[in-house]
Short mmCIF file of C-alpha atoms in Angstrom, two decimals:
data_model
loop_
_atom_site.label_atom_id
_atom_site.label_comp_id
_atom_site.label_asym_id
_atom_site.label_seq_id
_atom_site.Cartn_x
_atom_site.Cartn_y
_atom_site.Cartn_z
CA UNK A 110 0.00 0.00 0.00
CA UNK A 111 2.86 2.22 -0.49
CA UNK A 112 3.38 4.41 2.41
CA UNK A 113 -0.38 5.91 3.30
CA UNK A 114 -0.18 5.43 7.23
CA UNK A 115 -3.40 5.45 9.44
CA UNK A 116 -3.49 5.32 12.97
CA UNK A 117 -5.30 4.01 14.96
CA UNK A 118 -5.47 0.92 13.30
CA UNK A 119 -8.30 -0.19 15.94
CA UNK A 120 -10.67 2.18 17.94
CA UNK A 121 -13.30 1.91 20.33
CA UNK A 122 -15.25 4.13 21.84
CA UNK A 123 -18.41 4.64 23.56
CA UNK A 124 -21.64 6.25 22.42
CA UNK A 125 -21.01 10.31 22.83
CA UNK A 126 -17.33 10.16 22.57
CA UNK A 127 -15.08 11.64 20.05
CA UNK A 128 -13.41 9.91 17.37
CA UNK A 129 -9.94 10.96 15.51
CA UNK A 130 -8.77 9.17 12.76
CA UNK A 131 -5.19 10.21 11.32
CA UNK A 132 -3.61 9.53 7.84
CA UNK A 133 -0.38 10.57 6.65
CA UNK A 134 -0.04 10.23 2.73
CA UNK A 135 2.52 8.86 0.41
CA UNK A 136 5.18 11.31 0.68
CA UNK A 137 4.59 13.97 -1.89
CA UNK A 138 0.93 13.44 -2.05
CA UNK A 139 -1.22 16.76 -2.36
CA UNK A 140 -4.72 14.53 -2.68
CA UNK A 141 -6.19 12.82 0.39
CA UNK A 142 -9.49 11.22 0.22
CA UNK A 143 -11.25 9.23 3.00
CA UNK A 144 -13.86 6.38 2.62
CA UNK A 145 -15.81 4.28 4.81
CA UNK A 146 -16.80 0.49 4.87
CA UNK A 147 -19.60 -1.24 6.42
CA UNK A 148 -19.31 -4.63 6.92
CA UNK A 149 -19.70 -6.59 3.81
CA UNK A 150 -19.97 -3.68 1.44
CA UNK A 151 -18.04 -1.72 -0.48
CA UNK A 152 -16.14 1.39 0.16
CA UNK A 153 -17.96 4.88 0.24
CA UNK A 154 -16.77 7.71 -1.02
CA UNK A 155 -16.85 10.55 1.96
CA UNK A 156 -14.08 13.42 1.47
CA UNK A 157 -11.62 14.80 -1.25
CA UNK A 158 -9.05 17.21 0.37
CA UNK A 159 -6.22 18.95 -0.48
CA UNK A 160 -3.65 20.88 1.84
CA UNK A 161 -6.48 23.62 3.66
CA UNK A 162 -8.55 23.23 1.50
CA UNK A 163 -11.81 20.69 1.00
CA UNK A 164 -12.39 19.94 -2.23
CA UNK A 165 -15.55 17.30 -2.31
CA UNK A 166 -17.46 16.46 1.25
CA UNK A 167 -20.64 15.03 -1.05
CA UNK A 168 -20.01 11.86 0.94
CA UNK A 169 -20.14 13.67 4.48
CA UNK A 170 -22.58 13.41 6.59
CA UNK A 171 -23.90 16.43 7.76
CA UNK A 172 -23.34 16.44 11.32
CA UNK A 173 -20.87 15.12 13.67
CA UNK A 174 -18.32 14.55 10.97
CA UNK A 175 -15.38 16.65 9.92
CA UNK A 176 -12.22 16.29 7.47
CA UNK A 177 -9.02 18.34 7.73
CA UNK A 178 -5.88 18.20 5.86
CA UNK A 179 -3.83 21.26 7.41
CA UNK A 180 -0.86 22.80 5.54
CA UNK A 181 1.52 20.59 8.75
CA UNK A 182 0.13 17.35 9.77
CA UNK A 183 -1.60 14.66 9.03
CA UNK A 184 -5.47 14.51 7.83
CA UNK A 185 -7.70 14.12 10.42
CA UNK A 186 -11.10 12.49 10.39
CA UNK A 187 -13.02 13.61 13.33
CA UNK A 188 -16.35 12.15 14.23
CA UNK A 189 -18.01 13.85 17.14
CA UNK A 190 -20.49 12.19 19.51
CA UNK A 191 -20.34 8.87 18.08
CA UNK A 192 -23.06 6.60 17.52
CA UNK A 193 -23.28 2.61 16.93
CA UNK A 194 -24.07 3.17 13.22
CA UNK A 195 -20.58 5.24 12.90
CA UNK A 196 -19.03 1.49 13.65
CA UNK A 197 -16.87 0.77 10.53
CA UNK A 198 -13.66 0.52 8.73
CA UNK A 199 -12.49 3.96 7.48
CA UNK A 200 -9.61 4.15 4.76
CA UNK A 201 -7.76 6.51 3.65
CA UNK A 202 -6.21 6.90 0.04
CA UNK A 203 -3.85 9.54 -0.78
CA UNK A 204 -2.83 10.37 -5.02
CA UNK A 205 -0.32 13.10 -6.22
CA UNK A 206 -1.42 15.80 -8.55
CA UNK A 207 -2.10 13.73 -11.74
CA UNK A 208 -2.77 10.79 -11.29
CA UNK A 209 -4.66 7.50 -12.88
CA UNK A 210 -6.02 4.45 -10.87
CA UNK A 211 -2.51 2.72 -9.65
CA UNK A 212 -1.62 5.87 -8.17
CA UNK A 213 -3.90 6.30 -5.79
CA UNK A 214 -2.68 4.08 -2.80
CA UNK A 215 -5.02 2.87 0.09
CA UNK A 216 -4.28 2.62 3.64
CA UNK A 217 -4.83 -0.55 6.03
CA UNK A 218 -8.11 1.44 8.09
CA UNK A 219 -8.98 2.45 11.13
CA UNK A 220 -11.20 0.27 12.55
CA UNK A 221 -13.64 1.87 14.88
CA UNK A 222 -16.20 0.50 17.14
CA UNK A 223 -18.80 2.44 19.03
CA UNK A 224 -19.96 0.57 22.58
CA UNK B 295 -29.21 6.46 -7.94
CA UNK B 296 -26.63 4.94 -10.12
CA UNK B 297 -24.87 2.82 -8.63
CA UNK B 298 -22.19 -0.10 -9.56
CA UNK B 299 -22.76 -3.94 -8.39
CA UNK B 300 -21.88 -6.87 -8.57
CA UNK B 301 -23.30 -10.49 -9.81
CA UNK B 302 -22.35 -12.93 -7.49
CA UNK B 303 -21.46 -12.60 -3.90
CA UNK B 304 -19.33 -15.43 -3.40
CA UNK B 305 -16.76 -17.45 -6.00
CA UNK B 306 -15.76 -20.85 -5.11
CA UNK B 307 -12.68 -21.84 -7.41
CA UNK B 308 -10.75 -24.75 -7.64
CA UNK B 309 -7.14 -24.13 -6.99
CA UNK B 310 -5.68 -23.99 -10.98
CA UNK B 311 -9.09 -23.11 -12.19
CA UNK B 312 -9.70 -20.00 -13.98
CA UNK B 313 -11.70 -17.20 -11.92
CA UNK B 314 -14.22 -14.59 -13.29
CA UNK B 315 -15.81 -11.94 -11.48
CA UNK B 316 -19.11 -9.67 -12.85
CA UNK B 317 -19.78 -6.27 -12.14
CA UNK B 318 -22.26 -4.12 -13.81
CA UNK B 319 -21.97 -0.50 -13.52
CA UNK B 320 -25.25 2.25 -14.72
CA UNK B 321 -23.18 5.12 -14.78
CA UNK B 322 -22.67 6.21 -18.39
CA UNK B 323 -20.30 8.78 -17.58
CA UNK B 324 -17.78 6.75 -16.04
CA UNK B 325 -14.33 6.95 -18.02
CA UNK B 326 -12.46 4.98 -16.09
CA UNK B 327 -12.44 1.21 -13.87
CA UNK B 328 -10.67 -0.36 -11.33
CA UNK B 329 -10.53 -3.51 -10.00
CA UNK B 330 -9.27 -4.25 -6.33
CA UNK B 331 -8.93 -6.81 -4.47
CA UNK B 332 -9.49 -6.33 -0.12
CA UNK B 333 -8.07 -9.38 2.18
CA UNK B 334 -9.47 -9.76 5.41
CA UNK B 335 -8.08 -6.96 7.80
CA UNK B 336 -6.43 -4.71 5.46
CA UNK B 337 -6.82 -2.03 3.26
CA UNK B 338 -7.75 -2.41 -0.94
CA UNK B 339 -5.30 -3.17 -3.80
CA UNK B 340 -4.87 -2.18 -6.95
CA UNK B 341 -4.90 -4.78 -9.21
CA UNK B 342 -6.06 -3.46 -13.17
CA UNK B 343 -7.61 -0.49 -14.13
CA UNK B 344 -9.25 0.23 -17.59
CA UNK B 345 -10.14 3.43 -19.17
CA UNK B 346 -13.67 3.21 -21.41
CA UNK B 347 -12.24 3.72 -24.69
CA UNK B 348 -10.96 0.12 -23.97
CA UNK B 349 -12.34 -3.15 -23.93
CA UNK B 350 -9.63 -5.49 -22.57
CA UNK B 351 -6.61 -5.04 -20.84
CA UNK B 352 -4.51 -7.89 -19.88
CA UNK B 353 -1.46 -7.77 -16.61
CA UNK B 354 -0.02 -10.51 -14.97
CA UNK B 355 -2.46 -13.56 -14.77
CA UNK B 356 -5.52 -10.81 -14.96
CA UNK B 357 -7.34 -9.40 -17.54
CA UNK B 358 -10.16 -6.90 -17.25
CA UNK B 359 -13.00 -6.85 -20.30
CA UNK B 360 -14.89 -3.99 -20.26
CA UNK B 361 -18.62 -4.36 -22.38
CA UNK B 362 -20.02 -0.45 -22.58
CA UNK B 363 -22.67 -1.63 -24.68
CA UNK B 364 -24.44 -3.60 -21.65
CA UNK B 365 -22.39 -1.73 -19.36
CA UNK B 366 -20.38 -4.72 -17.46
CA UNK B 367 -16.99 -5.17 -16.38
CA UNK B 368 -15.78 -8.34 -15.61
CA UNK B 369 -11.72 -9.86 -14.13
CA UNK B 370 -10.62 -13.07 -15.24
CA UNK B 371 -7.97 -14.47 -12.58
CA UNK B 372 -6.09 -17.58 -14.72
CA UNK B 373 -4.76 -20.27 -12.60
CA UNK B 374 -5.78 -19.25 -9.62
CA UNK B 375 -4.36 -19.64 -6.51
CA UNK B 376 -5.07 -19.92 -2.70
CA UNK B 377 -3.11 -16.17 -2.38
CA UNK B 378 -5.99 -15.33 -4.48
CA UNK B 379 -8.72 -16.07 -1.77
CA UNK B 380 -10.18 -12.53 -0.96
CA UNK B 381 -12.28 -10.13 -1.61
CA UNK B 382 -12.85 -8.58 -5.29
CA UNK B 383 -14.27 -5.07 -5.69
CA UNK B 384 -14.80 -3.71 -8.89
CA UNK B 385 -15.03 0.97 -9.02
CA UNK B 386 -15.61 2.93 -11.53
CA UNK B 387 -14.70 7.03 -11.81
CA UNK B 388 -17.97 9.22 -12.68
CA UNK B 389 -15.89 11.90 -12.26
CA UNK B 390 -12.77 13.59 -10.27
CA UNK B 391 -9.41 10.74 -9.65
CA UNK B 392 -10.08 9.80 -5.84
CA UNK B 393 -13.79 9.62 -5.90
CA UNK B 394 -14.48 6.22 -6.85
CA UNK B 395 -17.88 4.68 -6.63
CA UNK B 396 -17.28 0.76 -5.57
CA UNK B 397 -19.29 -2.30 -5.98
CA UNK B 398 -20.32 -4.66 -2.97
CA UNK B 399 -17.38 -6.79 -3.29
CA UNK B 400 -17.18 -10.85 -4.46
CA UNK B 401 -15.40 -13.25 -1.93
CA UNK B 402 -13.16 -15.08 -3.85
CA UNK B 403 -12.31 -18.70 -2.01
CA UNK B 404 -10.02 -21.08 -3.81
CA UNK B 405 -10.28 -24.56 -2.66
CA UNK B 406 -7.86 -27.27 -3.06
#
């Protein structure tokens, strides 16, 4: 999976806590997008970001979940006030500027699970 | 709303055998498909891609057909083999690089 890191790798928390999710891209990766798996489906489509700036968040929900990808850092998934349907895998895939389909690497997930 | 799927849920293969997995996709403006393939645990992995003004694309011991006429997509493993066992996801691009739109996913188990 060439270098996108994501940590945690495993995550629980209970109902009304707060949920951070890190990835660190490929090095020299502008692109980070996140997904999220339900068991036995496929991957969903949730955020496009670039450094500061969000480029797609059609996949968002509209409350208690945010996206950053700061200028410094890693991008950060935060889900606030978490809820047993937020349970899932959530991957992160990181491309560089142009890029076609065997450039854009996955990570291993963060597994989380709300109790 | 349009969506991309997949046939069959589960593949049992002989070890040797030749695999193929189905996936329809309904969204015309797709230009470009991936297959990837998910073991237990960990994270997808690019295996073929195909753009649509393709219809086959061969790699090592996979080939992706691509039929836009009945919209379907479909990966031929050859030989397969028990590192094979996992599961199969075919996406497709409606429009920007990172947003894909994936199928359910196949499970792939190669028997002895």
């Amino acid at each position: 999976n060439a270098g996108v890191m994501q940590n945690p790798r495993h995550l629980v928390r209970r109902r009304g806590q707060e949920a951070r999710l890190r990835c660190s891209p490929v090095k020299g990766h502008s692109h980070v997008y996140w997904y999220r798996q339900l068991p036995e489906e496929g991957l969903k489509f949730m955020v496009y970001l670039q450094k500061e700036n969000i480029i797609d968040e059609s996949g968002m929900p509209k409350e208690r979940f945010s996206a950053e990808f700061p200028k410094e850092g890693p991008s950060i998934l935060r889900i606030q006030q978490v809820v047993r349907g937020d349970s899932a895998a959530y991957f992160c895939a990181s491309s560089p500027e142009q890029s076609s389909g065997n450039t854009i690497y996955f990570g291993e997930g963060s597994w989380l699970t709300v109790v | 709303g349009e969506s991309v799927g997949l046939h069959l849920p589960t593949l049992s293969v002989q070890e040797g055998d030749n695999s193929i997995i189905n996936c329809a996709y309904s969204n015309s403006a797709s230009d470009y498909f991936i297959w990837y393939k998910q073991e237990s645990g960990k994270g997808p992995q690019f295996i073929i891609d195909i753009r649509s003004n393709m219809d086959k694309r061969q790699g090592q011991r996979v080939t992706v057909l691509l039929n836009k006429t009945v919209k379907h997509l479909s990966l031929q493993i050859a030989a397969t083999q028990p590192g094979d066992s996992a599961v199969y996801f075919c996406a497709e691009r409606p429009d920007s690089w990172g947003k894909l739109q994936f199928g359910a996913g196949t499970q792939v188990v190669v028997t002895p």
